[in-house]
Amino acid sequence: MSRKSERLVNLTIALLATRRYLTKNEIFRTIEGYEGNDESKERMFERDKDDLRSLGIEIEVGGFDPIFNDEAGYRIKPENYALDLGEISGSDIALLSLAASAWNGQALNAIAHSALLKLKSIGIDSDIDSIPTLAPRMASASSELVNVVEAITTKSAITFEYMAQDLSQQKRTIHPYALASRDGHWYFAGLDVDKNAIRTFRLDRVQGEIVLGKKMDVFVIPTGFDLFSHLDETVSQKIATVDVRKDKAFALRKQALSIIDKGEWDQISIKYSDQTTFLDSLLWHLDDVLVIEPLELRDSIIDVLRTMVVVHGKK
């Protein structure tokens, strides 16, 4: 990551996580990369704001007290955080999905925590949970993910053994069109050569190695191919009702089908398919979420919490 990119990441994280507006002086003191004299820092900051704005990230300007003419401050409201990627192809989506997985293990471990610790050191409250979807949590991908990405980008066929739902193993030859993650699992879809039909596969059900064909450009990815529409057809989903604390659990809010204001809490409805993975995402938010229904999901999360108390003891 270049110094400029690292500075932009630091700036975005700090402005997302802060609970109040940050002045330029506070930004320059806490964000790595703002160097030189005051004029130089000013120019860098103005360029950074333009760069973030071009990505669709809106920086809000405000003061500490509306009555007095205080120094202007800056922040990014989580609900306004968005990236405008414009027109992107199926291979672009595959590469971005792979990058998102890598981001989870890199950016928030070092860069974000460094920025937030510096804010805390000068007395500014911040909250890592205010960062909405900057670091998606997903199941660890196998090394075969790279082969699927390469097959999509080079338009090469892949061959592999796949475990079907009845636990039988079948050899499949696929022209892969797209790759995506849902509910913590990686899926890829494409044309099943033998069946001459579109099929969707879950990566962790692939048995052994995914073998890449030697020829490139052997197929064309259909324009506008939507993997998620095929997932909806092949993956059975349930709907959960969950109460989430105000201004918390943005990763869940982003997936919400509906949101009802209940004062201190909001009630959201959200689709899920894999209950174990969904439980993990709920537990990640600790006491900022409360499962209402279905009862099966509510009972499961209570069982997990009871087990945690037994294993770790009550403190």
XYZ file of C-alpha atoms in Angstrom:
315
model
C 0.000 0.000 0.000
C 1.446 3.419 -1.011
C 1.906 6.194 1.555
C -0.903 8.197 -0.031
C -3.285 5.207 -0.033
C -2.427 4.478 3.581
C -3.074 8.116 4.492
C -6.463 8.033 2.737
C -7.399 4.827 4.560
C -6.341 6.361 7.896
C -8.300 9.536 7.166
C -11.445 7.649 6.131
C -11.354 5.411 9.194
C -10.739 8.301 11.597
C -13.562 10.417 10.145
C -15.935 7.430 10.160
C -15.178 6.357 13.722
C -15.017 9.747 15.456
C -18.006 10.698 17.593
C -17.562 14.417 16.887
C -16.117 16.665 14.212
C -12.304 16.630 13.928
C -10.449 19.877 13.302
C -7.664 20.054 10.732
C -5.118 20.362 13.533
C -6.401 17.156 15.154
C -6.326 15.372 11.800
C -2.760 16.478 11.105
C -1.660 15.367 14.580
C -3.185 11.897 14.411
C -3.149 10.784 10.767
C 0.122 9.367 9.437
C 1.383 11.034 6.260
C 0.571 14.710 6.796
C 4.071 16.162 6.732
C 5.861 19.436 6.003
C 4.777 22.973 6.827
C 1.200 24.109 7.436
C 0.682 25.105 3.805
C 1.892 21.702 2.580
C -0.447 19.869 4.964
C -3.349 22.053 3.842
C -2.717 21.189 0.179
C -2.473 17.467 0.964
C -5.722 17.575 2.940
C -7.604 19.385 0.159
C -6.378 16.812 -2.389
C -7.377 13.967 -0.085
C -10.878 15.401 0.311
C -11.202 15.642 -3.473
C -10.004 12.045 -3.889
C -12.516 10.721 -1.340
C -15.304 12.794 -2.869
C -14.522 11.321 -6.299
C -15.065 7.863 -4.760
C -18.482 8.912 -3.510
C -17.410 9.395 0.119
C -19.104 12.500 1.478
C -17.206 14.490 4.122
C -19.461 16.597 6.316
C -18.225 19.967 7.600
C -19.525 21.312 10.915
C -18.679 23.203 14.083
C -18.581 22.266 17.749
C -21.095 24.897 18.860
C -23.639 26.435 16.457
C -23.852 29.586 18.607
C -20.184 30.487 18.265
C -18.041 30.747 15.151
C -15.810 27.810 16.045
C -13.146 26.293 13.835
C -14.663 23.993 11.234
C -14.471 20.270 11.829
C -14.842 17.217 9.601
C -16.446 13.780 9.837
C -18.004 11.078 7.653
C -21.442 9.886 8.716
C -21.607 6.071 8.437
C -24.986 6.260 6.710
C -23.424 8.442 3.980
C -20.457 6.142 3.422
C -20.510 4.638 -0.067
C -18.130 3.796 -2.884
C -19.147 4.526 -6.479
C -17.376 1.881 -8.538
C -19.126 2.785 -11.776
C -19.244 0.184 -14.538
C -17.350 -2.957 -13.499
C -17.093 -6.342 -15.163
C -17.511 -9.833 -13.716
C -13.742 -10.245 -13.455
C -13.505 -6.885 -11.652
C -16.065 -8.108 -9.119
C -14.080 -11.313 -8.617
C -10.869 -9.395 -7.946
C -12.636 -6.950 -5.629
C -14.127 -9.855 -3.670
C -10.679 -11.355 -3.272
C -9.291 -7.974 -2.184
C -12.078 -7.628 0.390
C -11.012 -10.895 1.980
C -7.399 -9.727 2.176
C -8.488 -6.334 3.566
C -10.106 -8.014 6.576
C -6.748 -9.417 7.656
C -4.692 -6.300 6.988
C -6.243 -2.857 7.185
C -8.225 -3.020 10.384
C -5.517 -4.881 12.268
C -2.864 -2.201 11.918
C -3.898 0.958 10.109
C -7.322 1.472 11.675
C -6.310 0.634 15.201
C -3.293 2.942 14.938
C -5.483 5.859 13.839
C -8.095 5.253 16.531
C -5.511 4.837 19.297
C -4.002 8.185 18.368
C -7.424 9.826 18.508
C -7.964 8.313 21.948
C -4.549 9.533 23.132
C -5.614 13.152 22.597
C -8.978 12.645 24.275
C -11.228 12.086 21.252
C -13.778 9.290 21.591
C -14.064 6.957 18.632
C -15.850 3.720 17.930
C -14.560 0.972 15.627
C -18.116 -0.335 15.224
C -19.075 2.947 13.545
C -17.131 1.795 10.490
C -19.913 0.172 8.463
C -18.569 -2.317 5.927
C -14.965 -1.358 5.505
C -13.740 -4.783 6.541
C -16.218 -7.525 5.712
C -16.051 -10.668 7.796
C -16.177 -13.859 5.834
C -15.040 -17.418 6.043
C -11.420 -18.064 5.201
C -11.095 -18.851 1.528
C -9.151 -21.863 0.328
C -6.183 -21.493 -1.981
C -8.494 -22.654 -4.792
C -10.148 -19.230 -4.751
C -7.160 -17.887 -6.666
C -7.685 -20.488 -9.385
C -11.338 -19.475 -9.787
C -10.373 -15.792 -10.047
C -7.724 -16.625 -12.658
C -10.192 -18.749 -14.637
C -12.704 -15.896 -14.710
C -10.145 -13.292 -15.744
C -8.541 -15.506 -18.436
C -11.858 -17.128 -19.452
C -10.431 -20.614 -18.969
C -12.382 -23.746 -18.105
C -11.953 -25.391 -14.693
C -12.377 -29.026 -13.665
C -12.940 -30.280 -10.113
C -14.644 -32.868 -7.914
C -17.734 -31.473 -6.193
C -19.721 -32.757 -3.217
C -23.427 -32.542 -3.962
C -26.111 -32.073 -1.301
C -26.634 -35.859 -1.159
C -22.876 -36.146 -0.313
C -22.052 -37.822 -3.622
C -18.970 -36.598 -5.485
C -19.160 -35.657 -9.130
C -16.562 -34.445 -11.601
C -17.565 -31.076 -13.063
C -16.181 -28.978 -15.916
C -17.271 -25.348 -15.708
C -16.872 -22.114 -17.614
C -16.879 -19.785 -14.553
C -18.634 -16.443 -14.988
C -18.622 -14.836 -11.540
C -17.515 -15.161 -7.931
C -19.084 -13.677 -4.795
C -19.398 -14.092 -1.049
C -22.648 -14.449 0.871
C -23.216 -15.304 4.541
C -19.518 -16.020 4.992
C -19.232 -18.509 2.111
C -17.655 -18.124 -1.334
C -19.764 -19.097 -4.357
C -18.960 -19.221 -8.051
C -21.278 -19.765 -10.985
C -20.931 -20.559 -14.644
C -21.847 -22.872 -17.475
C -21.704 -26.585 -16.637
C -20.221 -27.912 -19.902
C -21.661 -31.429 -19.578
C -25.158 -30.308 -18.571
C -25.148 -27.207 -20.816
C -26.790 -25.238 -17.995
C -25.868 -22.531 -15.503
C -24.886 -23.977 -12.120
C -23.777 -22.429 -8.820
C -21.144 -23.978 -6.535
C -20.004 -23.358 -2.967
C -16.224 -23.252 -2.848
C -15.814 -25.221 0.395
C -17.657 -28.164 -1.175
C -15.005 -28.531 -3.860
C -13.017 -31.675 -3.153
C -9.306 -31.427 -3.830
C -7.741 -29.212 -6.475
C -9.437 -27.002 -9.029
C -7.591 -27.668 -12.295
C -7.262 -24.745 -14.688
C -7.631 -25.448 -18.409
C -4.607 -24.702 -20.608
C -6.568 -22.707 -23.197
C -7.652 -19.113 -22.583
C -10.610 -17.196 -24.016
C -12.629 -20.373 -24.518
C -15.921 -18.721 -23.487
C -17.642 -15.353 -23.213
C -19.203 -14.144 -19.958
C -22.828 -13.125 -20.660
C -23.393 -9.379 -20.396
C -24.952 -8.421 -17.077
C -24.590 -11.908 -15.575
C -25.883 -11.734 -11.973
C -24.550 -14.426 -9.692
C -26.780 -13.327 -6.809
C -29.950 -14.012 -8.789
C -28.733 -17.586 -9.271
C -27.857 -17.829 -5.591
C -31.389 -16.806 -4.676
C -32.674 -19.687 -6.803
C -30.294 -22.329 -5.426
C -29.724 -21.324 -1.788
C -32.738 -21.527 0.525
C -33.011 -18.465 2.748
C -34.834 -17.606 5.946
C -35.743 -14.221 7.386
C -34.743 -13.151 10.899
C -36.137 -10.289 12.973
C -33.399 -8.600 14.998
C -33.329 -5.535 17.236
C -30.136 -3.480 16.803
C -29.024 -0.605 18.978
C -29.129 2.854 17.373
C -25.960 3.717 15.373
C -24.564 0.183 15.785
C -24.226 -2.993 13.692
C -23.921 -1.246 10.322
C -22.892 -4.481 8.596
C -26.297 -5.961 9.526
C -28.179 -2.763 8.707
C -26.725 -2.752 5.193
C -28.357 -6.145 4.531
C -31.694 -5.235 6.119
C -34.884 -5.761 4.132
C -36.714 -3.310 6.404
C -35.921 -1.068 9.389
C -38.453 0.011 12.035
C -37.584 2.773 14.497
C -38.181 1.640 18.104
C -36.502 4.536 19.907
C -33.203 3.398 21.419
C -33.325 0.372 19.110
C -34.231 -0.307 15.496
C -35.891 -3.535 14.429
C -34.591 -4.997 11.183
C -35.570 -7.991 9.077
C -32.673 -9.734 7.369
C -32.224 -12.773 5.126
C -29.816 -15.580 5.994
C -29.110 -19.063 4.698
C -26.340 -20.619 6.798
C -27.402 -20.394 10.463
C -23.931 -21.077 11.889
C -22.347 -18.272 9.887
C -25.237 -15.918 10.665
C -24.856 -16.659 14.390
C -21.199 -15.658 14.143
C -22.122 -12.331 12.555
C -24.714 -11.661 15.281
C -22.341 -12.564 18.121
C -19.741 -10.222 16.612
C -21.953 -7.292 17.649
C -22.276 -8.506 21.268
C -25.092 -6.813 23.226
C -25.878 -4.373 20.414
C -28.170 -6.977 18.836
C -31.142 -8.928 20.176
C -32.675 -11.798 18.185
C -36.478 -11.727 18.203
C -37.318 -14.511 15.748
C -37.306 -17.175 14.481
C -37.330 -18.982 17.837
C -34.911 -21.597 16.494
C -32.306 -18.899 15.858
C -33.025 -17.183 19.196
C -32.633 -20.472 21.100
C -29.386 -21.233 19.268
C -27.787 -17.929 20.171
C -28.887 -18.350 23.825
C -27.283 -21.813 23.859
C -24.035 -20.381 22.475
C -23.984 -17.612 25.087
C -24.656 -20.085 27.905
C -21.817 -22.272 26.667
C -19.491 -19.257 26.617
C -20.391 -18.478 30.237
C -19.676 -22.090 31.265
C -16.382 -22.235 29.371
C -15.045 -18.821 30.305
C -16.756 -18.326 33.642
C -18.808 -15.409 34.858
C -16.758 -12.299 35.632
